[in-house]
Short mmCIF file of C-alpha atoms and ligand atoms in Angstrom, two decimals:
data_model
loop_
_atom_site.label_atom_id
_atom_site.label_comp_id
_atom_site.label_asym_id
_atom_site.label_seq_id
_atom_site.Cartn_x
_atom_site.Cartn_y
_atom_site.Cartn_z
CA MET A 52 6.94 35.34 23.86
CA TYR A 53 8.49 32.13 25.23
CA THR A 54 12.15 31.31 25.78
CA LEU A 55 13.52 27.79 25.98
CA GLY A 56 16.51 27.58 28.35
CA ILE A 57 18.85 24.59 28.44
CA GLU A 58 21.44 23.87 31.14
CA SER A 59 24.00 21.05 31.01
CA SER A 60 27.26 22.48 32.36
CA CYS A 61 27.83 19.97 35.16
CA ASP A 62 25.63 17.11 36.37
CA GLU A 63 22.11 18.53 35.91
CA THR A 64 20.33 18.27 32.57
CA SER A 65 17.60 20.86 32.67
CA ALA A 66 15.19 22.60 30.29
CA ALA A 67 12.68 25.31 31.07
CA ILE A 68 10.20 27.59 29.38
CA VAL A 69 9.90 31.14 30.67
CA LYS A 70 7.79 34.06 29.62
CA GLY A 71 9.76 37.15 30.61
CA THR A 72 10.67 36.36 34.21
CA LYS A 73 7.76 33.98 34.79
CA VAL A 74 8.63 30.29 34.88
CA LEU A 75 6.10 28.20 32.94
CA SER A 76 7.98 24.93 33.38
CA CYS A 77 11.33 23.55 34.49
CA GLN A 78 12.34 19.93 34.11
CA THR A 79 15.62 18.71 35.59
CA LEU A 80 17.31 15.31 35.71
CA THR A 81 20.48 14.95 37.75
CA SER A 82 23.21 12.33 37.56
CA MET A 83 24.36 13.21 41.12
CA LYS A 84 23.67 9.70 42.49
CA ARG A 85 25.91 8.16 39.83
CA HIS A 86 28.84 10.28 41.08
CA ALA A 87 28.26 9.86 44.84
CA GLU A 88 30.30 6.66 45.15
CA TYR A 89 33.36 8.48 43.72
CA GLY A 90 32.98 11.52 46.01
CA GLY A 91 32.92 13.99 43.11
CA ILE A 92 31.72 14.49 39.56
CA ILE A 93 33.10 12.07 36.95
CA PRO A 94 32.93 14.09 33.70
CA GLU A 95 32.49 11.11 31.37
CA ILE A 96 29.52 9.79 33.36
CA ALA A 97 27.96 13.28 33.41
CA THR A 98 28.33 13.64 29.62
CA ARG A 99 26.69 10.29 28.93
CA GLU A 100 23.80 11.04 31.26
CA HIS A 101 23.23 14.43 29.57
CA ALA A 102 23.12 12.74 26.17
CA LYS A 103 20.44 10.34 27.48
CA ALA A 104 18.39 13.04 29.24
CA ILE A 105 18.39 16.06 26.94
CA ASP A 106 15.55 15.01 24.61
CA TYR A 107 13.39 14.05 27.55
CA VAL A 108 13.79 17.29 29.53
CA VAL A 109 13.15 19.54 26.52
CA ASN A 110 10.00 17.66 25.53
CA ALA A 111 8.78 17.53 29.12
CA ALA A 112 9.38 21.28 29.59
CA LEU A 113 7.38 22.08 26.44
CA LYS A 114 4.57 19.77 27.51
CA ASP A 115 4.45 21.15 31.07
CA ALA A 116 4.27 24.70 29.78
CA ASN A 117 1.51 23.68 27.40
CA ALA A 118 3.68 25.13 24.63
CA ASP A 119 4.53 24.14 21.07
CA ILE A 120 7.84 24.69 19.38
CA GLY A 121 6.03 27.33 17.32
CA ASP A 122 5.45 29.40 20.50
CA LEU A 123 9.17 29.83 21.09
CA ASP A 124 10.93 33.14 20.51
CA CYS A 125 14.48 31.99 21.05
CA VAL A 126 16.68 29.22 22.43
CA ALA A 127 19.16 29.96 25.22
CA VAL A 128 21.80 27.57 26.50
CA THR A 129 24.70 27.59 28.96
CA GLN A 130 27.77 28.17 26.82
CA GLY A 131 30.23 28.02 29.74
CA PRO A 132 31.96 27.75 32.10
CA GLY A 133 31.62 24.07 32.87
CA LEU A 134 32.75 20.59 31.93
CA ILE A 135 33.58 20.34 28.24
CA GLY A 136 31.63 17.15 27.45
CA SER A 137 28.63 18.27 29.50
CA LEU A 138 28.51 21.69 27.84
CA LEU A 139 28.80 20.16 24.38
CA VAL A 140 25.63 18.11 24.81
CA GLY A 141 23.46 21.13 25.64
CA VAL A 142 25.13 23.51 23.20
CA CYS A 143 25.00 21.09 20.24
CA PHE A 144 21.36 20.33 20.98
CA ALA A 145 20.45 24.04 21.28
CA LYS A 146 22.32 25.01 18.12
CA ALA A 147 20.70 22.25 16.05
CA PHE A 148 17.29 23.13 17.50
CA ALA A 149 17.68 26.86 16.80
CA TYR A 150 19.01 26.24 13.29
CA ALA A 151 16.26 23.77 12.37
CA LYS A 152 13.48 25.97 13.75
CA LYS A 153 15.02 29.25 12.52
CA LEU A 154 15.08 30.69 16.04
CA PRO A 155 17.62 33.11 17.53
CA TYR A 156 20.37 31.24 19.38
CA ILE A 157 21.70 32.70 22.63
CA GLY A 158 24.70 31.31 24.51
CA VAL A 159 24.72 32.47 28.13
CA ASP A 160 27.28 32.63 30.91
CA HIS A 161 26.37 30.08 33.58
CA LEU A 162 27.49 32.26 36.51
CA LEU A 163 25.60 35.31 35.35
CA ALA A 164 22.57 33.05 34.80
CA HIS A 165 22.79 31.99 38.48
CA LEU A 166 22.18 35.63 39.42
CA PHE A 167 19.06 35.74 37.27
CA SER A 168 17.69 32.68 39.10
CA ALA A 169 16.98 35.10 41.98
CA LEU A 170 14.76 37.19 39.71
CA LEU A 171 12.55 34.37 38.45
CA ASN A 172 8.85 34.94 39.11
CA LYS A 173 9.67 38.43 40.46
CA ASP A 174 9.50 42.00 39.28
CA ASP A 175 12.46 43.20 37.32
CA VAL A 176 15.52 44.41 39.20
CA GLN A 177 17.06 47.88 39.27
CA PHE A 178 20.64 48.06 38.05
CA PRO A 179 23.33 48.38 39.30
CA PHE A 180 23.47 45.63 41.89
CA LEU A 181 26.06 43.54 43.69
CA GLY A 182 25.92 40.04 42.22
CA VAL A 183 27.06 37.19 44.50
CA VAL A 184 27.52 33.70 43.07
CA VAL A 185 28.31 31.01 45.63
CA SER A 186 28.28 27.55 44.10
CA GLY A 187 30.10 24.25 43.97
CA GLY A 188 32.66 25.51 41.50
CA HIS A 189 32.69 29.29 42.02
CA THR A 190 32.59 32.07 44.58
CA GLN A 191 32.37 35.40 42.76
CA LEU A 192 31.37 39.00 43.37
CA TYR A 193 30.13 41.14 40.49
CA ILE A 194 29.13 44.70 39.94
CA VAL A 195 26.26 44.26 37.48
CA ARG A 196 25.33 47.45 35.61
CA ASP A 197 23.35 45.65 32.92
CA ILE A 198 23.10 42.14 31.45
CA ASP A 199 25.97 42.98 29.10
CA ASP A 200 27.87 45.35 31.36
CA TYR A 201 29.34 43.70 34.42
CA GLU A 202 32.64 43.34 36.19
CA ILE A 203 34.03 40.60 38.43
CA ILE A 204 35.48 42.37 41.49
CA GLY A 205 36.26 39.31 43.60
CA LYS A 206 36.66 35.59 43.20
CA THR A 207 38.02 32.52 44.90
CA LEU A 208 41.78 32.18 44.67
CA ASP A 209 41.56 28.41 45.15
CA ASP A 210 38.60 26.32 46.34
CA ALA A 211 35.03 27.53 45.90
CA ALA A 212 32.81 27.59 49.00
CA GLY A 213 30.71 24.56 47.96
CA GLU A 214 33.76 22.55 46.99
CA ALA A 215 35.47 23.26 50.34
CA LEU A 216 32.34 22.30 52.32
CA ASP A 217 31.81 19.14 50.23
CA LYS A 218 35.42 17.98 50.59
CA VAL A 219 35.79 18.67 54.31
CA GLY A 220 32.34 17.23 55.07
CA ARG A 221 33.26 14.05 53.24
CA LEU A 222 36.48 13.70 55.24
CA TYR A 223 34.36 14.01 58.39
CA GLY A 224 32.19 11.11 57.24
CA LEU A 225 29.29 12.78 55.45
CA GLU A 226 27.90 11.61 52.14
CA TYR A 227 28.66 13.56 48.93
CA PRO A 228 27.54 16.30 48.44
CA ALA A 229 28.28 17.08 52.08
CA ALA A 230 27.43 20.80 52.17
CA PRO A 231 23.63 20.32 52.57
CA HIS A 232 24.30 17.85 55.44
CA ILE A 233 26.55 20.41 57.15
CA ASP A 234 23.76 22.97 56.69
CA ARG A 235 21.32 20.67 58.50
CA MET A 236 23.70 19.75 61.36
CA TYR A 237 24.94 23.35 61.85
CA ASP A 238 24.67 24.39 65.49
CA GLU A 239 25.57 28.01 66.20
CA SER A 240 26.07 27.28 69.91
CA LYS A 241 28.85 24.80 69.03
CA VAL A 242 30.84 27.23 66.85
CA ASP A 243 34.41 27.86 67.99
CA LYS A 244 35.43 31.02 66.13
CA SER A 245 39.11 30.52 66.96
CA LEU A 246 39.26 27.12 65.23
CA PHE A 247 39.28 28.53 61.69
CA ASN A 248 40.50 32.05 61.49
CA LEU A 249 41.19 33.77 58.19
CA LYS A 250 43.37 36.86 58.10
CA PRO A 251 41.37 39.94 57.11
CA ARG A 252 41.78 40.93 53.45
CA ASP A 253 41.38 44.36 51.93
CA ASP A 254 40.15 43.09 48.57
CA TYR A 255 37.06 41.10 47.55
CA ASN A 256 38.75 37.74 46.90
CA VAL A 257 38.37 34.65 49.06
CA SER A 258 40.69 31.71 49.74
CA PHE A 259 39.55 28.57 51.50
CA SER A 260 42.41 26.13 50.89
CA GLY A 261 44.21 27.11 54.14
CA ILE A 262 41.22 26.37 56.38
CA LYS A 263 40.56 23.20 54.40
CA THR A 264 44.06 21.96 55.24
CA LYS A 265 43.55 22.98 58.88
CA ALA A 266 40.35 20.88 58.94
CA VAL A 267 42.40 17.89 57.76
CA TYR A 268 44.97 18.40 60.56
CA ILE A 269 42.23 18.73 63.18
CA TYR A 270 40.62 15.51 61.92
CA ASN A 271 43.91 13.61 62.03
CA ASP A 272 44.63 14.84 65.58
CA LEU A 273 41.15 13.95 66.83
CA LYS A 274 41.46 10.46 65.34
CA LYS A 275 44.96 9.92 66.70
CA ASN A 276 43.90 10.92 70.22
CA GLY A 277 40.69 8.86 70.12
CA LYS A 278 38.61 12.05 70.45
CA TYR A 279 36.69 11.90 67.20
CA ASN A 280 32.98 11.52 67.92
CA LYS A 281 29.63 13.03 66.87
CA GLU A 282 30.10 16.05 69.13
CA ALA A 283 33.56 16.79 67.69
CA GLN A 284 32.17 16.38 64.15
CA ILE A 285 29.37 18.91 64.79
CA LYS A 286 31.75 21.38 66.46
CA VAL A 287 34.38 21.31 63.70
CA LEU A 288 31.92 21.35 60.79
CA SER A 289 29.79 24.12 62.33
CA SER A 290 32.94 26.19 62.92
CA PHE A 291 34.11 25.50 59.35
CA GLN A 292 30.77 26.53 57.83
CA TYR A 293 30.69 29.63 60.06
CA CYS A 294 34.15 30.70 58.86
CA ILE A 295 33.20 30.31 55.18
CA MET A 296 29.87 32.14 55.43
CA ASN A 297 31.30 34.86 57.66
CA THR A 298 34.12 35.45 55.15
CA ILE A 299 31.62 35.75 52.29
CA MET A 300 29.50 38.18 54.34
CA LYS A 301 32.55 40.35 55.06
CA ARG A 302 33.34 40.63 51.34
CA ILE A 303 29.70 41.47 50.58
CA SER A 304 29.48 44.23 53.19
CA LEU A 305 32.82 45.72 52.08
CA ALA A 306 31.68 45.79 48.44
CA CYS A 307 28.30 47.37 49.31
CA GLU A 308 30.02 50.09 51.35
CA VAL A 309 32.77 50.89 48.85
CA TYR A 310 30.51 50.85 45.77
CA GLY A 311 27.51 52.34 47.57
CA LEU A 312 25.21 49.57 46.35
CA LYS A 313 21.73 49.13 47.76
CA THR A 314 20.74 45.87 46.05
CA ILE A 315 22.35 42.43 46.37
CA VAL A 316 21.34 39.58 44.06
CA CYS A 317 22.57 36.10 44.99
CA GLY A 318 22.66 32.78 43.16
CA GLY A 319 24.27 29.33 43.20
CA GLY A 320 23.82 26.05 45.04
CA VAL A 321 25.36 27.31 48.31
CA VAL A 322 22.77 30.12 48.49
CA ALA A 323 20.37 27.34 49.58
CA ASN A 324 22.27 27.37 52.89
CA SER A 325 19.98 28.40 55.74
CA TYR A 326 22.67 30.12 57.79
CA LEU A 327 23.92 32.15 54.80
CA ARG A 328 20.34 33.13 53.91
CA SER A 329 19.65 34.30 57.45
CA ARG A 330 22.92 36.31 57.59
CA LEU A 331 22.04 37.96 54.24
CA ASN A 332 18.51 38.81 55.36
CA HIS A 333 19.79 40.16 58.66
CA TYR A 334 22.42 42.28 56.91
CA ALA A 335 19.77 43.62 54.53
CA SER A 336 17.36 44.74 57.22
CA ALA A 337 20.10 46.24 59.39
CA ASN A 338 21.51 48.27 56.48
CA ASP A 339 18.41 49.17 54.50
CA ILE A 340 19.59 47.06 51.58
CA ASP A 341 17.50 44.89 49.27
CA VAL A 342 18.67 41.28 49.18
CA ILE A 343 17.16 39.16 46.42
CA LEU A 344 17.56 35.41 46.92
CA PRO A 345 16.48 32.59 44.60
CA GLU A 346 13.70 30.26 45.67
CA LEU A 347 15.33 27.09 47.03
CA ARG A 348 14.32 25.10 43.93
CA PHE A 349 16.26 27.53 41.70
CA CYS A 350 19.53 27.63 43.71
CA ALA A 351 21.07 24.58 42.03
CA ASP A 352 21.70 24.43 38.28
CA ASN A 353 18.50 24.75 36.25
CA GLY A 354 17.26 25.70 32.80
CA ALA A 355 14.95 28.45 34.08
CA MET A 356 17.83 30.74 35.06
CA VAL A 357 19.37 30.24 31.61
CA ALA A 358 16.05 31.07 29.96
CA ALA A 359 15.59 34.13 32.20
CA LEU A 360 18.93 35.61 31.16
CA GLY A 361 18.41 34.51 27.52
CA ALA A 362 15.00 36.22 27.39
CA ARG A 363 16.57 39.50 28.57
CA MET A 364 19.40 39.18 26.06
CA ASN A 365 16.94 38.48 23.24
CA LYS A 366 14.88 41.52 24.24
CA LYS A 367 18.04 43.63 24.01
CA GLY A 368 18.90 42.15 20.60
CA ILE A 369 21.96 40.27 21.90
CA LYS A 370 22.35 37.03 19.95
CA THR A 371 25.13 34.47 19.58
CA ALA A 372 26.58 33.19 16.32
CA LEU A 373 25.92 29.51 15.64
CA ASP A 374 29.66 28.91 15.25
CA ALA A 375 30.51 30.42 18.68
CA SER A 376 32.61 28.07 20.81
CA ILE A 377 31.84 26.87 24.29
CA PHE A 378 34.14 28.09 27.07
CA THR A 379 35.19 25.93 29.98
CA ARG A 380 36.70 28.63 32.22
CA ILE A 381 35.39 31.93 33.58
CA ARG A 382 35.12 34.64 30.93
CA LYS A 383 36.38 38.18 31.66
O1 KG4 B 629 25.29 25.95 41.71
P1 KG4 B 629 25.52 24.50 41.86
O2 KG4 B 629 24.36 23.57 41.60
O3 KG4 B 629 26.69 23.98 40.96
C1 KG4 B 629 27.70 24.75 40.40
O4 KG4 B 629 27.42 25.53 39.47
O5 KG4 B 629 28.85 24.59 40.91
O6 KG4 B 629 26.05 24.28 43.36
C2 KG4 B 629 26.29 23.03 43.89
C3 KG4 B 629 26.91 23.22 45.27
C4 KG4 B 629 27.48 21.94 45.85
O7 KG4 B 629 28.77 22.20 46.37
C5 KG4 B 629 26.49 21.62 46.97
O8 KG4 B 629 27.05 20.87 48.01
C6 KG4 B 629 26.12 23.02 47.41
O9 KG4 B 629 25.94 23.72 46.20
N1 KG4 B 629 24.89 23.08 48.23
C7 KG4 B 629 24.83 23.65 49.47
C8 KG4 B 629 23.51 23.45 49.95
N2 KG4 B 629 22.81 22.79 48.98
C9 KG4 B 629 23.67 22.57 47.93
N3 KG4 B 629 25.78 24.28 50.19
C10 KG4 B 629 25.43 24.75 51.41
N4 KG4 B 629 24.19 24.59 51.94
C11 KG4 B 629 23.21 23.97 51.25
N5 KG4 B 629 22.00 23.81 51.79
ZN1 ZN B 630 25.95 26.33 38.76
#
């Protein structure tokens, strides 16, 4: 009845036990602080920290759930996309565990798992739905017809939303990761919509590298003219966040209209953003659409979302061969 889910694709080492969609435990250790001084993830540091943490999080998750290894039905793990060394730690652990305990082994797609984080501790969802993943490394729109029948209809052509916010925020003096700081300092009354203006697109893709470069030019000008101060920082970063979230909302509403979808399921670290959450909720009530958002604690990478998708795959008889390779880039 229980699924063990393991996540190690980036800088969080996490293990969780779920029963169906109910989370019994979720233990996460992050190496984020070790990367902060470099302003971004250092893959070798992340790999080493995973290797140190994996035993601990799995044991702690079992203990917290009051479960024994004998209670487990299957082992699910993030198989990709992600950093190669980081993925290898979780995948090798999960494969050895499944083999030794004669349990089904299930390799899951990290991005799809993010969508299932929204369904943790909730009733099951009706397919099809529009899946929206907004994270540090990805911005993707999916039509999800079933757990093994989905299509990516839009993606980022360059920087992901989280990456763009983190990089620009850091240039403007905020600590890494900067996106949550921008979220907290966001002031709608200070937004200048003409500062960052993206040309309308007629597809579902997004591109943030142009506005990122514009943010660099604005910063250099402000500095050169002695006009860079707290007020300027809040104005530029609020306008930048507005442009990113507004762009994502436009793609979402276009997809819902064209595909006639009535349910939106969101996941990923950036879905913790208060402004994005309020725009989504507002859009939902104005258009009679169901928006399902993850609890804040399940927005960032975690083992529970991996277990939730793994449990559904196991129920459907979808298993992964023990010699299946990891994948570092988006599949499909
Ligand atoms: O999903 P995630 O943990 O990692 C990936 O799979 O990429 O997302 C991490 C991203 C980072 O860019 C982080 O700055 C961003 O999520 N993030 C936020 C907030 N909290 C975390 N972005 C906007 N607002 C937040 N409150
Ligand atoms: Zn993620």
